[in-house]
PDB file of C-alpha atoms in Angstrom:
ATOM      1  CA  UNK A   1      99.016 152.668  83.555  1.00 88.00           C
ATOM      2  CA  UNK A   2      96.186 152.892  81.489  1.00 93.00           C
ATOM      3  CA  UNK A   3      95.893 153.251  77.615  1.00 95.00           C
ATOM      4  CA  UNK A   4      95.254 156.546  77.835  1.00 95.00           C
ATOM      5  CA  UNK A   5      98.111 157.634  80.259  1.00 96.00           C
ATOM      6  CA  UNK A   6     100.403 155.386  77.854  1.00 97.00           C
ATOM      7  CA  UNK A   7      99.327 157.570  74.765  1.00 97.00           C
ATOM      8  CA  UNK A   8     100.202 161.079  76.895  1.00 97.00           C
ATOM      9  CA  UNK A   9     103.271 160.038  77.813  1.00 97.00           C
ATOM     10  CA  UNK A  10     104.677 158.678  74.418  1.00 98.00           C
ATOM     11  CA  UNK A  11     103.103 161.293  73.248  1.00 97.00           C
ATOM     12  CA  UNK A  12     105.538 163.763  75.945  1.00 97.00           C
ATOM     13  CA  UNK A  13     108.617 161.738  75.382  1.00 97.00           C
ATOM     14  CA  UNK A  14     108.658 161.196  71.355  1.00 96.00           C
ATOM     15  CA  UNK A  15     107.045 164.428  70.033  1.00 96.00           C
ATOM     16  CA  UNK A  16     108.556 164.527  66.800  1.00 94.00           C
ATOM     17  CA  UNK A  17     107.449 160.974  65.710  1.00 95.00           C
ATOM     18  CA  UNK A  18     104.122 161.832  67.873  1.00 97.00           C
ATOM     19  CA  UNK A  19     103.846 164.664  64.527  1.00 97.00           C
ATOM     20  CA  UNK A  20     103.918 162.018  61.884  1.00 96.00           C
ATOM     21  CA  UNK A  21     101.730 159.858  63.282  1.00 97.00           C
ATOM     22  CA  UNK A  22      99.117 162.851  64.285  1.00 97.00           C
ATOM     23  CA  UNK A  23      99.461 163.100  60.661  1.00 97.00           C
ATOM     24  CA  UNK A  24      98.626 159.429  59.741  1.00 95.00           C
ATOM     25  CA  UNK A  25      96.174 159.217  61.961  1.00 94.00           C
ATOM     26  CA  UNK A  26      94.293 162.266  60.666  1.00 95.00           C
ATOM     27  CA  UNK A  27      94.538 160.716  56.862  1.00 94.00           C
ATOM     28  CA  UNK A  28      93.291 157.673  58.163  1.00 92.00           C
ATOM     29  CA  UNK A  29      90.722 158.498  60.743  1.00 92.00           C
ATOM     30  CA  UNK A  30      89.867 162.106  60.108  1.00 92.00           C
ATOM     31  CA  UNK A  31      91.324 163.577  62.990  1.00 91.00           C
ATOM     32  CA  UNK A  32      93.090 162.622  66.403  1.00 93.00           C
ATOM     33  CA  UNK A  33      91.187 162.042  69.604  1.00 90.00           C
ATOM     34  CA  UNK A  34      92.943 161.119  72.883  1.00 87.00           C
ATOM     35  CA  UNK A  35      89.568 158.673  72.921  1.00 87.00           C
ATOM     36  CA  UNK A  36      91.099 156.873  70.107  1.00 89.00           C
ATOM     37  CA  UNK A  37      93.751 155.975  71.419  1.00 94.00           C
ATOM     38  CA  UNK A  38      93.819 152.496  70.765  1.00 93.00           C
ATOM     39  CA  UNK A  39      93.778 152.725  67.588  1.00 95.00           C
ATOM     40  CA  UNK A  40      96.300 155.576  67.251  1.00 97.00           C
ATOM     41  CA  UNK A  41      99.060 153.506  68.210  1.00 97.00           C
ATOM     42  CA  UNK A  42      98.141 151.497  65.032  1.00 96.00           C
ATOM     43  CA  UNK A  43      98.641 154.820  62.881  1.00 97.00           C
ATOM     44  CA  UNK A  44     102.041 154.743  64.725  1.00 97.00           C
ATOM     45  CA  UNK A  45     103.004 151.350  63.638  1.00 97.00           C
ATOM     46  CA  UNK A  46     102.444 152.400  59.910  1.00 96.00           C
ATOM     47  CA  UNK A  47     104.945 155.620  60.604  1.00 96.00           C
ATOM     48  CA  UNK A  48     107.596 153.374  61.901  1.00 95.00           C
ATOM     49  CA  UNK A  49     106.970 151.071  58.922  1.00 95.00           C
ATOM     50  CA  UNK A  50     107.974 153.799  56.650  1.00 94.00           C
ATOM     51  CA  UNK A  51     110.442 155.074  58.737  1.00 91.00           C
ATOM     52  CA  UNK A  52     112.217 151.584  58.745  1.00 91.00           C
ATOM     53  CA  UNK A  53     111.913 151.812  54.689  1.00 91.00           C
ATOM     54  CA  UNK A  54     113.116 154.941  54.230  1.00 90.00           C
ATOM     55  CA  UNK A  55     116.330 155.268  57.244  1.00 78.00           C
ATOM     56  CA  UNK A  56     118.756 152.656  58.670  1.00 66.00           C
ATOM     57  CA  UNK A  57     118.553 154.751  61.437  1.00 74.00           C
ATOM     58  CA  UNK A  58     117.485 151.814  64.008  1.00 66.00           C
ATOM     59  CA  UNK A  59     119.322 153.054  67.719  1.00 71.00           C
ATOM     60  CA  UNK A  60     117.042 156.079  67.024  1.00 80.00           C
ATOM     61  CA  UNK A  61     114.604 153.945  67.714  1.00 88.00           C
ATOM     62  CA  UNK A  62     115.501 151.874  70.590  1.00 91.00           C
ATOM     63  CA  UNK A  63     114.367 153.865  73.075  1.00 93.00           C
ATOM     64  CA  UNK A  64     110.584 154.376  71.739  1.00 95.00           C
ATOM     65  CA  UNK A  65     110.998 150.270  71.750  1.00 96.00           C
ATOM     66  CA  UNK A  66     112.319 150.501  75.243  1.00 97.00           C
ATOM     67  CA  UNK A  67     108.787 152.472  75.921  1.00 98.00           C
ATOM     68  CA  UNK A  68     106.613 150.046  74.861  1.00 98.00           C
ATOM     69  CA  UNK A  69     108.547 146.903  76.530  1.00 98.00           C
ATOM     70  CA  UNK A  70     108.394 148.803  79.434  1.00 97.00           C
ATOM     71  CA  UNK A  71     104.375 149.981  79.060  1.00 97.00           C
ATOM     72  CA  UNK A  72     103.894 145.794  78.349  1.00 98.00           C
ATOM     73  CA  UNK A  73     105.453 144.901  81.443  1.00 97.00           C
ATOM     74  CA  UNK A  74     104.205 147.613  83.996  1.00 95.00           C
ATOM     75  CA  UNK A  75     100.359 148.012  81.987  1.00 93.00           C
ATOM     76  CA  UNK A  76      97.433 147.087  82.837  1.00 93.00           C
ATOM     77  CA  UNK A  77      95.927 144.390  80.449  1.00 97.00           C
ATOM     78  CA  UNK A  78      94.478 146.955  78.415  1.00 97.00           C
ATOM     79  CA  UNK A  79      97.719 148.371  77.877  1.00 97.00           C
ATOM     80  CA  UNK A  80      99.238 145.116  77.045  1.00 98.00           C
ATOM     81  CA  UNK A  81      96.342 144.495  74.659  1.00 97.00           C
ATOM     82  CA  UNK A  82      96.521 147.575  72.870  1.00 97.00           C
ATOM     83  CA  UNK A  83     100.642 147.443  72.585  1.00 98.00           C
ATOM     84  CA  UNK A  84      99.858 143.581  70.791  1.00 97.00           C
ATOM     85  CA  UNK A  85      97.372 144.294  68.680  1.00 97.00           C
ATOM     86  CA  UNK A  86      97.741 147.659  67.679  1.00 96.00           C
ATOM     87  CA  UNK A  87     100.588 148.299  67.280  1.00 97.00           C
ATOM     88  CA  UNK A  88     102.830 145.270  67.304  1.00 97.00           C
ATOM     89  CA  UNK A  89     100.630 142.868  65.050  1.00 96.00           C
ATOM     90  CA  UNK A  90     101.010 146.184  62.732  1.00 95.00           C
ATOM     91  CA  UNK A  91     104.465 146.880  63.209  1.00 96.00           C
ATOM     92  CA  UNK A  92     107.130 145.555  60.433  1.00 94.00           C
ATOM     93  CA  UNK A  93     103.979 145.733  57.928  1.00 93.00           C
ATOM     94  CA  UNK A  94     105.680 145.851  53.857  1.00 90.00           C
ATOM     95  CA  UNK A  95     109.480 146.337  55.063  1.00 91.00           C
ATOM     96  CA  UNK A  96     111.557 144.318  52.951  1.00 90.00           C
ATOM     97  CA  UNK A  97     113.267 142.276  54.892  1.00 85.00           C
ATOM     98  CA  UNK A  98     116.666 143.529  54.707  1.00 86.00           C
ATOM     99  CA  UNK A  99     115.378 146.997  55.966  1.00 89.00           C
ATOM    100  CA  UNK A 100     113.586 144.769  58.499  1.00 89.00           C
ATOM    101  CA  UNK A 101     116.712 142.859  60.127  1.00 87.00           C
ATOM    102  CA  UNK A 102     118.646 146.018  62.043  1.00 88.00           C
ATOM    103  CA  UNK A 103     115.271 147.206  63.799  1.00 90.00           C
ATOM    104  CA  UNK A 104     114.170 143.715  64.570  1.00 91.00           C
ATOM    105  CA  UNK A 105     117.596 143.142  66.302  1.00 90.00           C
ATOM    106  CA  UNK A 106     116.865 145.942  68.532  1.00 91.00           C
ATOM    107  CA  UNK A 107     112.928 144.903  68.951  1.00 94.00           C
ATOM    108  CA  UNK A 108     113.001 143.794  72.604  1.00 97.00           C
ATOM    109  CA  UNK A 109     112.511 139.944  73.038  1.00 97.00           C
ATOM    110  CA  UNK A 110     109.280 140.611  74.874  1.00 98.00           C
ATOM    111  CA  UNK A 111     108.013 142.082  71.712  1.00 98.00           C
ATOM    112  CA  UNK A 112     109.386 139.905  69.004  1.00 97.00           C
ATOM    113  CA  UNK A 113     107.459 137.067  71.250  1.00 97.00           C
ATOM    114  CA  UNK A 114     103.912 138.953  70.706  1.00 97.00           C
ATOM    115  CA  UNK A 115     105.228 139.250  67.036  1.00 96.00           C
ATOM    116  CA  UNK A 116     105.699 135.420  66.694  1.00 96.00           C
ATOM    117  CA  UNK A 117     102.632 134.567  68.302  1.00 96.00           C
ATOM    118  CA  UNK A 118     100.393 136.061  66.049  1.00 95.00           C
ATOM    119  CA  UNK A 119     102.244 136.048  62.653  1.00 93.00           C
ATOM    120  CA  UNK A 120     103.792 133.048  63.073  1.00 93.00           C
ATOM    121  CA  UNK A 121     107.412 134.000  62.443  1.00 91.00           C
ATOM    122  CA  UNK A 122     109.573 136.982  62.582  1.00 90.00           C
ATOM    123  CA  UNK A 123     108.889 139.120  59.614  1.00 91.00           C
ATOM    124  CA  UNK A 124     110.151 138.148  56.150  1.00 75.00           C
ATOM    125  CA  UNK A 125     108.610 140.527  53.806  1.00 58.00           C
TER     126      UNK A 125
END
């Protein structure tokens, strides 16, 4: 699996959070390029962040999470670069921390480890 192949199929398998980030990505880049799509996965990150402020809806999410443990696993190391630094290192970004606890909890461990690694500790915003 390559970045690229990672970004068409989230983008076949979650198409209404694939909108809002489209979205995102467009106010912060200017418009959405499969070429970019490295760096789309960080507009993603900042959707979920809201998301996570704004719903307590966290098994909605558990299957997009499922996605990307699965991508980090099976990927090439592109792949597993781009799911670390785009979008985890990103991910969790301004959630207070009691919106924070139900979608870490469902974070696969795989994940929470990339977390940890760079930050330092699980978030505590």
């Amino acid at each position: 699996m390559t970045v690229l192949s990672m970004y068409k199929s989230f983008r076949t398998q979650f198409p209404k959070i694939t909108k809002k980030a489209d979205v995102e990505h467009i106010r912060l880049w200017g418009e959405v390029n499969p070429e970019c799509a490295y760096s789309w996965f960080g507009s993603l990150a900042n959707v979920l962040n809201y998301e996570m402020v704004v719903s307590s809806a966290e098994n909605d999410y558990k299957s997009l999470f499922e996605f990307f443990r699965s991508s980090y696993l099976n990927g090439e190391s592109e792949v597993r670069d781009c799911i670390d630094v785009s979008f985890v290192e990103n991910l969790f970004f301004n959630v207070p921390v009691e919106k924070v606890a139900p979608f870490w909890d469902t974070f696969p461990d795989v994940l929470k480890q990339l977390y940890v690694r760079f930050h330092g500790r699980k978030p505590t915003y």
